[in-house]
Tab-separated table of N, CA and C in Angstrom:
chain	number	residue	atom	x	y	z
A	522	MET	N	14.499	15.753	-18.676
A	522	MET	CA	13.300	16.066	-17.925
A	522	MET	C	12.235	15.009	-18.216
A	523	TYR	N	11.501	14.619	-17.197
A	523	TYR	CA	10.475	13.589	-17.319
A	523	TYR	C	9.105	14.235	-17.478
A	524	ASP	N	8.219	13.545	-18.185
A	524	ASP	CA	6.867	14.013	-18.429
A	524	ASP	C	6.064	13.953	-17.130
A	525	SER	N	5.566	15.099	-16.689
A	525	SER	CA	4.852	15.192	-15.416
A	525	SER	C	3.533	14.414	-15.434
A	526	ASP	N	2.805	14.468	-16.540
A	526	ASP	CA	1.533	13.750	-16.616
A	526	ASP	C	1.742	12.234	-16.595
A	527	LYS	N	2.754	11.774	-17.299
A	527	LYS	CA	3.071	10.351	-17.304
A	527	LYS	C	3.519	9.904	-15.911
A	528	ARG	N	4.285	10.746	-15.256
A	528	ARG	CA	4.755	10.459	-13.900
A	528	ARG	C	3.575	10.360	-12.940
A	529	LYS	N	2.616	11.285	-13.066
A	529	LYS	CA	1.418	11.248	-12.213
A	529	LYS	C	0.655	9.947	-12.409
A	530	LEU	N	0.419	9.608	-13.673
A	530	LEU	CA	-0.367	8.425	-13.993
A	530	LEU	C	0.306	7.146	-13.484
A	531	LEU	N	1.584	7.002	-13.765
A	531	LEU	CA	2.288	5.778	-13.366
A	531	LEU	C	2.414	5.671	-11.847
A	532	SER	N	2.682	6.786	-11.185
A	532	SER	CA	2.782	6.764	-9.725
A	532	SER	C	1.431	6.466	-9.095
A	533	ALA	N	0.358	7.066	-9.629
A	533	ALA	CA	-0.986	6.801	-9.106
A	533	ALA	C	-1.384	5.341	-9.347
A	534	LEU	N	-1.037	4.794	-10.511
A	534	LEU	CA	-1.313	3.380	-10.777
A	534	LEU	C	-0.559	2.476	-9.804
A	535	SER	N	0.657	2.859	-9.496
A	535	SER	CA	1.455	2.073	-8.568
A	535	SER	C	0.789	2.014	-7.195
A	536	HIS	N	0.367	3.162	-6.688
A	536	HIS	CA	-0.270	3.189	-5.365
A	536	HIS	C	-1.688	2.634	-5.415
A	537	GLY	N	-2.401	2.899	-6.491
A	537	GLY	CA	-3.783	2.452	-6.604
A	537	GLY	C	-3.948	0.986	-6.933
A	538	ALA	N	-2.858	0.296	-7.220
A	538	ALA	CA	-2.936	-1.121	-7.567
A	538	ALA	C	-3.548	-1.950	-6.438
A	539	ILE	N	-3.423	-1.483	-5.223
A	539	ILE	CA	-3.965	-2.235	-4.088
A	539	ILE	C	-5.490	-2.250	-4.110
A	540	PHE	N	-6.106	-1.341	-4.869
A	540	PHE	CA	-7.564	-1.353	-5.008
A	540	PHE	C	-8.034	-2.486	-5.919
A	541	PHE	N	-7.160	-3.004	-6.774
A	541	PHE	CA	-7.547	-4.084	-7.668
A	541	PHE	C	-7.896	-5.342	-6.881
A	542	SER	N	-7.080	-5.660	-5.909
A	542	SER	CA	-7.332	-6.782	-5.006
A	542	SER	C	-6.270	-6.728	-3.919
A	543	THR	N	-6.469	-7.517	-2.889
A	543	THR	CA	-5.450	-7.576	-1.843
A	543	THR	C	-4.605	-8.838	-1.980
A	544	THR	N	-4.679	-9.470	-3.136
A	544	THR	CA	-3.887	-10.677	-3.370
A	544	THR	C	-2.552	-10.311	-4.023
A	545	VAL	N	-1.825	-11.312	-4.376
A	545	VAL	CA	-0.504	-11.134	-4.976
A	545	VAL	C	-0.605	-10.433	-6.332
A	546	VAL	N	-1.751	-10.549	-6.983
A	546	VAL	CA	-1.932	-9.939	-8.309
A	546	VAL	C	-1.722	-8.425	-8.252
A	547	SER	N	-2.194	-7.798	-7.196
A	547	SER	CA	-2.121	-6.338	-7.118
A	547	SER	C	-0.693	-5.815	-6.969
A	548	VAL	N	0.213	-6.603	-6.482
A	548	VAL	CA	1.595	-6.151	-6.342
A	548	VAL	C	2.351	-6.282	-7.658
A	549	GLY	N	1.782	-6.992	-8.617
A	549	GLY	CA	2.434	-7.170	-9.918
A	549	GLY	C	2.582	-5.870	-10.686
A	550	LEU	N	1.597	-4.996	-10.593
A	550	LEU	CA	1.672	-3.717	-11.311
A	550	LEU	C	2.822	-2.846	-10.800
A	551	PRO	N	2.965	-2.611	-9.486
A	551	PRO	CA	4.132	-1.841	-9.048
A	551	PRO	C	5.462	-2.509	-9.385
A	552	MET	N	5.491	-3.840	-9.339
A	552	MET	CA	6.733	-4.540	-9.704
A	552	MET	C	7.063	-4.323	-11.174
A	553	ALA	N	6.053	-4.389	-12.030
A	553	ALA	CA	6.275	-4.163	-13.463
A	553	ALA	C	6.732	-2.730	-13.714
A	554	LEU	N	6.107	-1.767	-13.035
A	554	LEU	CA	6.509	-0.362	-13.198
A	554	LEU	C	7.944	-0.154	-12.727
A	555	LEU	N	8.312	-0.823	-11.656
A	555	LEU	CA	9.682	-0.721	-11.130
A	555	LEU	C	10.692	-1.243	-12.139
A	556	LEU	N	10.351	-2.308	-12.826
A	556	LEU	CA	11.286	-2.920	-13.764
A	556	LEU	C	11.305	-2.254	-15.136
A	557	VAL	N	10.186	-1.701	-15.573
A	557	VAL	CA	10.075	-1.212	-16.946
A	557	VAL	C	10.494	0.246	-17.105
A	558	PHE	N	10.135	1.103	-16.172
A	558	PHE	CA	10.350	2.543	-16.361
A	558	PHE	C	11.626	3.033	-15.687
A	559	ASP	N	12.225	4.061	-16.291
A	559	ASP	CA	13.481	4.609	-15.794
A	559	ASP	C	13.300	5.837	-14.910
A	560	ASP	N	12.104	6.368	-14.811
A	560	ASP	CA	11.828	7.566	-14.033
A	560	ASP	C	12.093	7.276	-12.550
A	561	PRO	N	12.994	8.033	-11.906
A	561	PRO	CA	13.332	7.736	-10.507
A	561	PRO	C	12.163	7.924	-9.542
A	562	VAL	N	11.276	8.881	-9.808
A	562	VAL	CA	10.131	9.097	-8.920
A	562	VAL	C	9.141	7.945	-9.054
A	563	VAL	N	8.912	7.482	-10.270
A	563	VAL	CA	8.021	6.340	-10.491
A	563	VAL	C	8.603	5.102	-9.811
A	564	LYS	N	9.906	4.904	-9.932
A	564	LYS	CA	10.556	3.763	-9.284
A	564	LYS	C	10.415	3.839	-7.758
A	565	ASP	N	10.630	5.036	-7.183
A	565	ASP	CA	10.496	5.199	-5.732
A	565	ASP	C	9.058	4.960	-5.280
A	566	ASN	N	8.092	5.453	-6.046
A	566	ASN	CA	6.689	5.224	-5.703
A	566	ASN	C	6.325	3.749	-5.829
A	567	ALA	N	6.878	3.062	-6.823
A	567	ALA	CA	6.622	1.626	-6.980
A	567	ALA	C	7.200	0.847	-5.798
A	568	LYS	N	8.409	1.191	-5.380
A	568	LYS	CA	9.016	0.528	-4.217
A	568	LYS	C	8.185	0.760	-2.959
A	569	GLU	N	7.726	1.987	-2.782
A	569	GLU	CA	6.924	2.309	-1.602
A	569	GLU	C	5.596	1.548	-1.641
A	570	SER	N	5.007	1.424	-2.817
A	570	SER	CA	3.765	0.677	-2.955
A	570	SER	C	3.981	-0.800	-2.639
A	571	ILE	N	5.069	-1.365	-3.095
A	571	ILE	CA	5.384	-2.767	-2.787
A	571	ILE	C	5.556	-2.942	-1.283
A	572	ASN	N	6.278	-2.026	-0.653
A	572	ASN	CA	6.438	-2.090	0.802
A	572	ASN	C	5.095	-1.994	1.521
A	573	PHE	N	4.209	-1.132	1.028
A	573	PHE	CA	2.887	-0.996	1.638
A	573	PHE	C	2.091	-2.290	1.488
A	574	HIS	N	2.156	-2.911	0.298
A	574	HIS	CA	1.494	-4.195	0.095
A	574	HIS	C	1.991	-5.227	1.112
A	575	LEU	N	3.301	-5.314	1.252
A	575	LEU	CA	3.873	-6.298	2.179
A	575	LEU	C	3.419	-6.040	3.611
A	576	ASN	N	3.348	-4.784	4.012
A	576	ASN	CA	2.880	-4.441	5.352
A	576	ASN	C	1.411	-4.809	5.543
A	577	VAL	N	0.580	-4.503	4.547
A	577	VAL	CA	-0.841	-4.840	4.634
A	577	VAL	C	-1.009	-6.353	4.770
A	578	TRP	N	-0.273	-7.115	3.983
A	578	TRP	CA	-0.375	-8.572	4.058
A	578	TRP	C	0.116	-9.097	5.406
A	579	PHE	N	1.211	-8.535	5.897
A	579	PHE	CA	1.772	-8.989	7.177
A	579	PHE	C	0.791	-8.749	8.317
A	580	TYR	N	0.290	-7.524	8.420
A	580	TYR	CA	-0.645	-7.214	9.505
A	580	TYR	C	-1.973	-7.953	9.324
A	581	GLY	N	-2.381	-8.164	8.086
A	581	GLY	CA	-3.581	-8.948	7.827
A	581	GLY	C	-3.409	-10.395	8.257
A	582	ALA	N	-2.226	-10.944	8.036
A	582	ALA	CA	-1.948	-12.323	8.451
A	582	ALA	C	-1.970	-12.444	9.971
A	583	ILE	N	-1.420	-11.453	10.643
A	583	ILE	CA	-1.446	-11.475	12.114
A	583	ILE	C	-2.882	-11.420	12.610
A	584	LEU	N	-3.655	-10.493	12.072
A	584	LEU	CA	-5.046	-10.344	12.491
A	584	LEU	C	-5.866	-11.584	12.130
A	585	GLY	N	-5.640	-12.135	10.939
A	585	GLY	CA	-6.340	-13.353	10.538
A	585	GLY	C	-6.000	-14.529	11.440
A	586	SER	N	-4.740	-14.626	11.828
A	586	SER	CA	-4.328	-15.698	12.743
A	586	SER	C	-5.001	-15.540	14.098
A	587	LEU	N	-5.067	-14.316	14.585
A	587	LEU	CA	-5.740	-14.079	15.866
A	587	LEU	C	-7.228	-14.410	15.780
A	588	PHE	N	-7.863	-14.067	14.671
A	588	PHE	CA	-9.257	-14.446	14.472
A	588	PHE	C	-9.406	-15.974	14.487
A	589	PHE	N	-8.511	-16.653	13.794
A	589	PHE	CA	-8.576	-18.109	13.706
A	589	PHE	C	-8.357	-18.761	15.073
A	590	LEU	N	-7.372	-18.262	15.815
A	590	LEU	CA	-7.024	-18.880	17.097
A	590	LEU	C	-8.019	-18.555	18.203
A	591	THR	N	-8.624	-17.387	18.164
A	591	THR	CA	-9.507	-16.973	19.253
A	591	THR	C	-10.940	-16.739	18.785
A	592	GLY	N	-11.277	-17.209	17.602
A	592	GLY	CA	-12.599	-16.956	17.047
A	592	GLY	C	-13.737	-17.537	17.853
A	593	TRP	N	-13.476	-18.534	18.643
A	593	TRP	CA	-14.526	-19.164	19.430
A	593	TRP	C	-14.757	-18.426	20.744
A	594	LEU	N	-13.898	-17.467	21.059
A	594	LEU	CA	-14.069	-16.665	22.271
A	594	LEU	C	-14.750	-15.350	21.916
A	595	VAL	N	-15.652	-14.904	22.748
A	595	VAL	CA	-16.398	-13.678	22.460
A	595	VAL	C	-15.560	-12.436	22.750
A	596	LEU	N	-14.858	-12.401	23.853
A	596	LEU	CA	-14.117	-11.200	24.249
A	596	LEU	C	-13.058	-10.782	23.234
A	597	PRO	N	-12.230	-11.702	22.705
A	597	PRO	CA	-11.269	-11.267	21.682
A	597	PRO	C	-11.940	-10.708	20.433
A	598	LEU	N	-13.098	-11.235	20.063
A	598	LEU	CA	-13.787	-10.720	18.886
A	598	LEU	C	-14.246	-9.283	19.095
A	599	VAL	N	-14.585	-8.938	20.321
A	599	VAL	CA	-14.985	-7.558	20.618
A	599	VAL	C	-13.814	-6.607	20.373
A	600	VAL	N	-12.606	-7.086	20.571
A	600	VAL	CA	-11.415	-6.272	20.332
A	600	VAL	C	-10.962	-6.389	18.875
A	601	LEU	N	-10.997	-7.597	18.320
A	601	LEU	CA	-10.447	-7.833	16.990
A	601	LEU	C	-11.299	-7.235	15.867
A	602	LEU	N	-12.604	-7.268	15.986
A	602	LEU	CA	-13.445	-6.713	14.923
A	602	LEU	C	-13.244	-5.209	14.734
A	603	PRO	N	-13.248	-4.413	15.816
A	603	PRO	CA	-12.941	-2.989	15.614
A	603	PRO	C	-11.517	-2.767	15.110
A	604	LEU	N	-10.592	-3.604	15.520
A	604	LEU	CA	-9.212	-3.492	15.046
A	604	LEU	C	-9.130	-3.793	13.554
A	605	ALA	N	-9.898	-4.775	13.103
A	605	ALA	CA	-9.942	-5.078	11.668
A	605	ALA	C	-10.561	-3.919	10.891
A	606	GLY	N	-11.608	-3.327	11.442
A	606	GLY	CA	-12.223	-2.159	10.799
A	606	GLY	C	-11.260	-0.995	10.705
A	607	LEU	N	-10.515	-0.757	11.771
A	607	LEU	CA	-9.507	0.303	11.761
A	607	LEU	C	-8.424	0.002	10.728
A	608	GLY	N	-8.051	-1.262	10.626
A	608	GLY	CA	-7.047	-1.658	9.632
A	608	GLY	C	-7.509	-1.371	8.217
A	609	TYR	N	-8.774	-1.678	7.921
A	609	TYR	CA	-9.299	-1.390	6.586
A	609	TYR	C	-9.364	0.110	6.324
A	610	LEU	N	-9.764	0.878	7.328
A	610	LEU	CA	-9.789	2.334	7.152
A	610	LEU	C	-8.396	2.890	6.884
A	611	LEU	N	-7.406	2.399	7.612
A	611	LEU	CA	-6.028	2.835	7.384
A	611	LEU	C	-5.536	2.402	6.010
A	612	HIS	N	-5.818	1.173	5.660
A	612	HIS	CA	-5.392	0.619	4.379
A	612	HIS	C	-5.936	1.460	3.222
A	613	TRP	N	-7.238	1.695	3.203
A	613	TRP	CA	-7.867	2.473	2.128
A	613	TRP	C	-7.536	3.950	2.257
A	614	GLY	N	-7.537	4.443	3.472
A	614	GLY	CA	-7.272	5.869	3.687
A	614	GLY	C	-5.867	6.266	3.278
A	615	LEU	N	-4.882	5.479	3.652
A	615	LEU	CA	-3.498	5.804	3.287
A	615	LEU	C	-3.276	5.698	1.781
A	616	THR	N	-3.960	4.759	1.146
A	616	THR	CA	-3.840	4.639	-0.311
A	616	THR	C	-4.443	5.855	-1.003
A	617	ILE	N	-5.606	6.271	-0.575
A	617	ILE	CA	-6.235	7.469	-1.154
A	617	ILE	C	-5.370	8.694	-0.889
A	618	TRP	N	-4.814	8.786	0.311
A	618	TRP	CA	-3.912	9.897	0.653
A	618	TRP	C	-2.709	9.920	-0.293
A	619	ALA	N	-2.117	8.752	-0.545
A	619	ALA	CA	-0.937	8.678	-1.417
A	619	ALA	C	-1.282	9.101	-2.844
A	620	ILE	N	-2.429	8.662	-3.339
A	620	ILE	CA	-2.821	9.022	-4.701
A	620	ILE	C	-3.057	10.526	-4.815
A	621	THR	N	-3.699	11.123	-3.826
A	621	THR	CA	-3.916	12.585	-3.874
A	621	THR	C	-2.594	13.340	-3.787
A	622	LYS	N	-1.660	12.841	-3.005
A	622	LYS	CA	-0.332	13.471	-2.922
A	622	LYS	C	0.414	13.383	-4.242
A	623	VAL	N	0.269	12.249	-4.937
A	623	VAL	CA	0.915	12.080	-6.240
A	623	VAL	C	0.396	13.115	-7.224
A	624	PHE	N	-0.919	13.322	-7.236
A	624	PHE	CA	-1.496	14.301	-8.158
A	624	PHE	C	-1.164	15.734	-7.754
A	625	ALA	N	-1.003	15.985	-6.464
A	625	ALA	CA	-0.679	17.331	-6.000
A	625	ALA	C	0.776	17.695	-6.290
A	626	ASN	N	1.678	16.742	-6.115
A	626	ASN	CA	3.098	17.004	-6.329
A	626	ASN	C	3.740	15.770	-6.970
A	627	PRO	N	3.698	15.670	-8.302
A	627	PRO	CA	4.195	14.460	-8.969
A	627	PRO	C	5.711	14.310	-8.947
A	628	ASP	N	6.435	15.338	-8.555
A	628	ASP	CA	7.899	15.271	-8.576
A	628	ASP	C	8.508	14.766	-7.274
A	629	THR	N	7.663	14.454	-6.294
A	629	THR	CA	8.144	13.983	-4.999
A	629	THR	C	7.595	12.590	-4.724
A	630	PRO	N	8.462	11.626	-4.428
A	630	PRO	CA	7.970	10.289	-4.088
A	630	PRO	C	7.190	10.326	-2.766
A	631	ILE	N	6.188	9.485	-2.681
A	631	ILE	CA	5.349	9.404	-1.488
A	631	ILE	C	5.971	8.425	-0.506
A	632	ARG	N	5.919	8.772	0.773
A	632	ARG	CA	6.395	7.881	1.836
A	632	ARG	C	5.240	7.636	2.794
A	633	TYR	N	4.786	6.379	2.875
A	633	TYR	CA	3.723	6.040	3.814
A	633	TYR	C	4.263	6.119	5.241
A	634	PRO	N	3.459	6.662	6.152
A	634	PRO	CA	3.904	6.671	7.551
A	634	PRO	C	3.675	5.305	8.200
A	635	PHE	N	4.480	4.987	9.173
A	635	PHE	CA	4.292	3.824	10.034
A	635	PHE	C	4.398	2.471	9.328
A	636	ILE	N	5.192	2.361	8.273
A	636	ILE	CA	5.365	1.048	7.648
A	636	ILE	C	6.830	0.644	7.720
A	637	VAL	N	7.052	-0.646	7.626
A	637	VAL	CA	8.399	-1.197	7.579
A	637	VAL	C	8.796	-1.275	6.109
A	638	ARG	N	9.932	-0.722	5.792
A	638	ARG	CA	10.394	-0.706	4.398
A	638	ARG	C	11.449	-1.794	4.188
A	639	ILE	N	11.167	-2.669	3.242
A	639	ILE	CA	12.094	-3.745	2.898
A	639	ILE	C	12.886	-3.379	1.650
A	640	PHE	N	12.228	-2.690	0.707
A	640	PHE	CA	12.872	-2.265	-0.548
A	640	PHE	C	13.213	-0.807	-0.483
């Protein structure tokens, strides 16, 4: 049997790592948790967090490219700025949702909706 409090903490750290920064540094914590701990729920949460990081970076790169390519046009900015705001709300909102789910039920791995899973 695995320690429920330790499972909560490690799973929450895995999902909350994206709050540290949106750079490559923030994905290091879930990767370390995936490699170091044997708890299957912690491992599943770490994998899901890594997948979420990759999705955030991918969609951010697409949006950043569109800003770069069409930044001199006014009409695309009217569409892209609200889309970027929605992206940030989803990014932060889904992370907060995952952390609250971890604390509510630490024995079940969290699955983010609408993401592409590589791991």
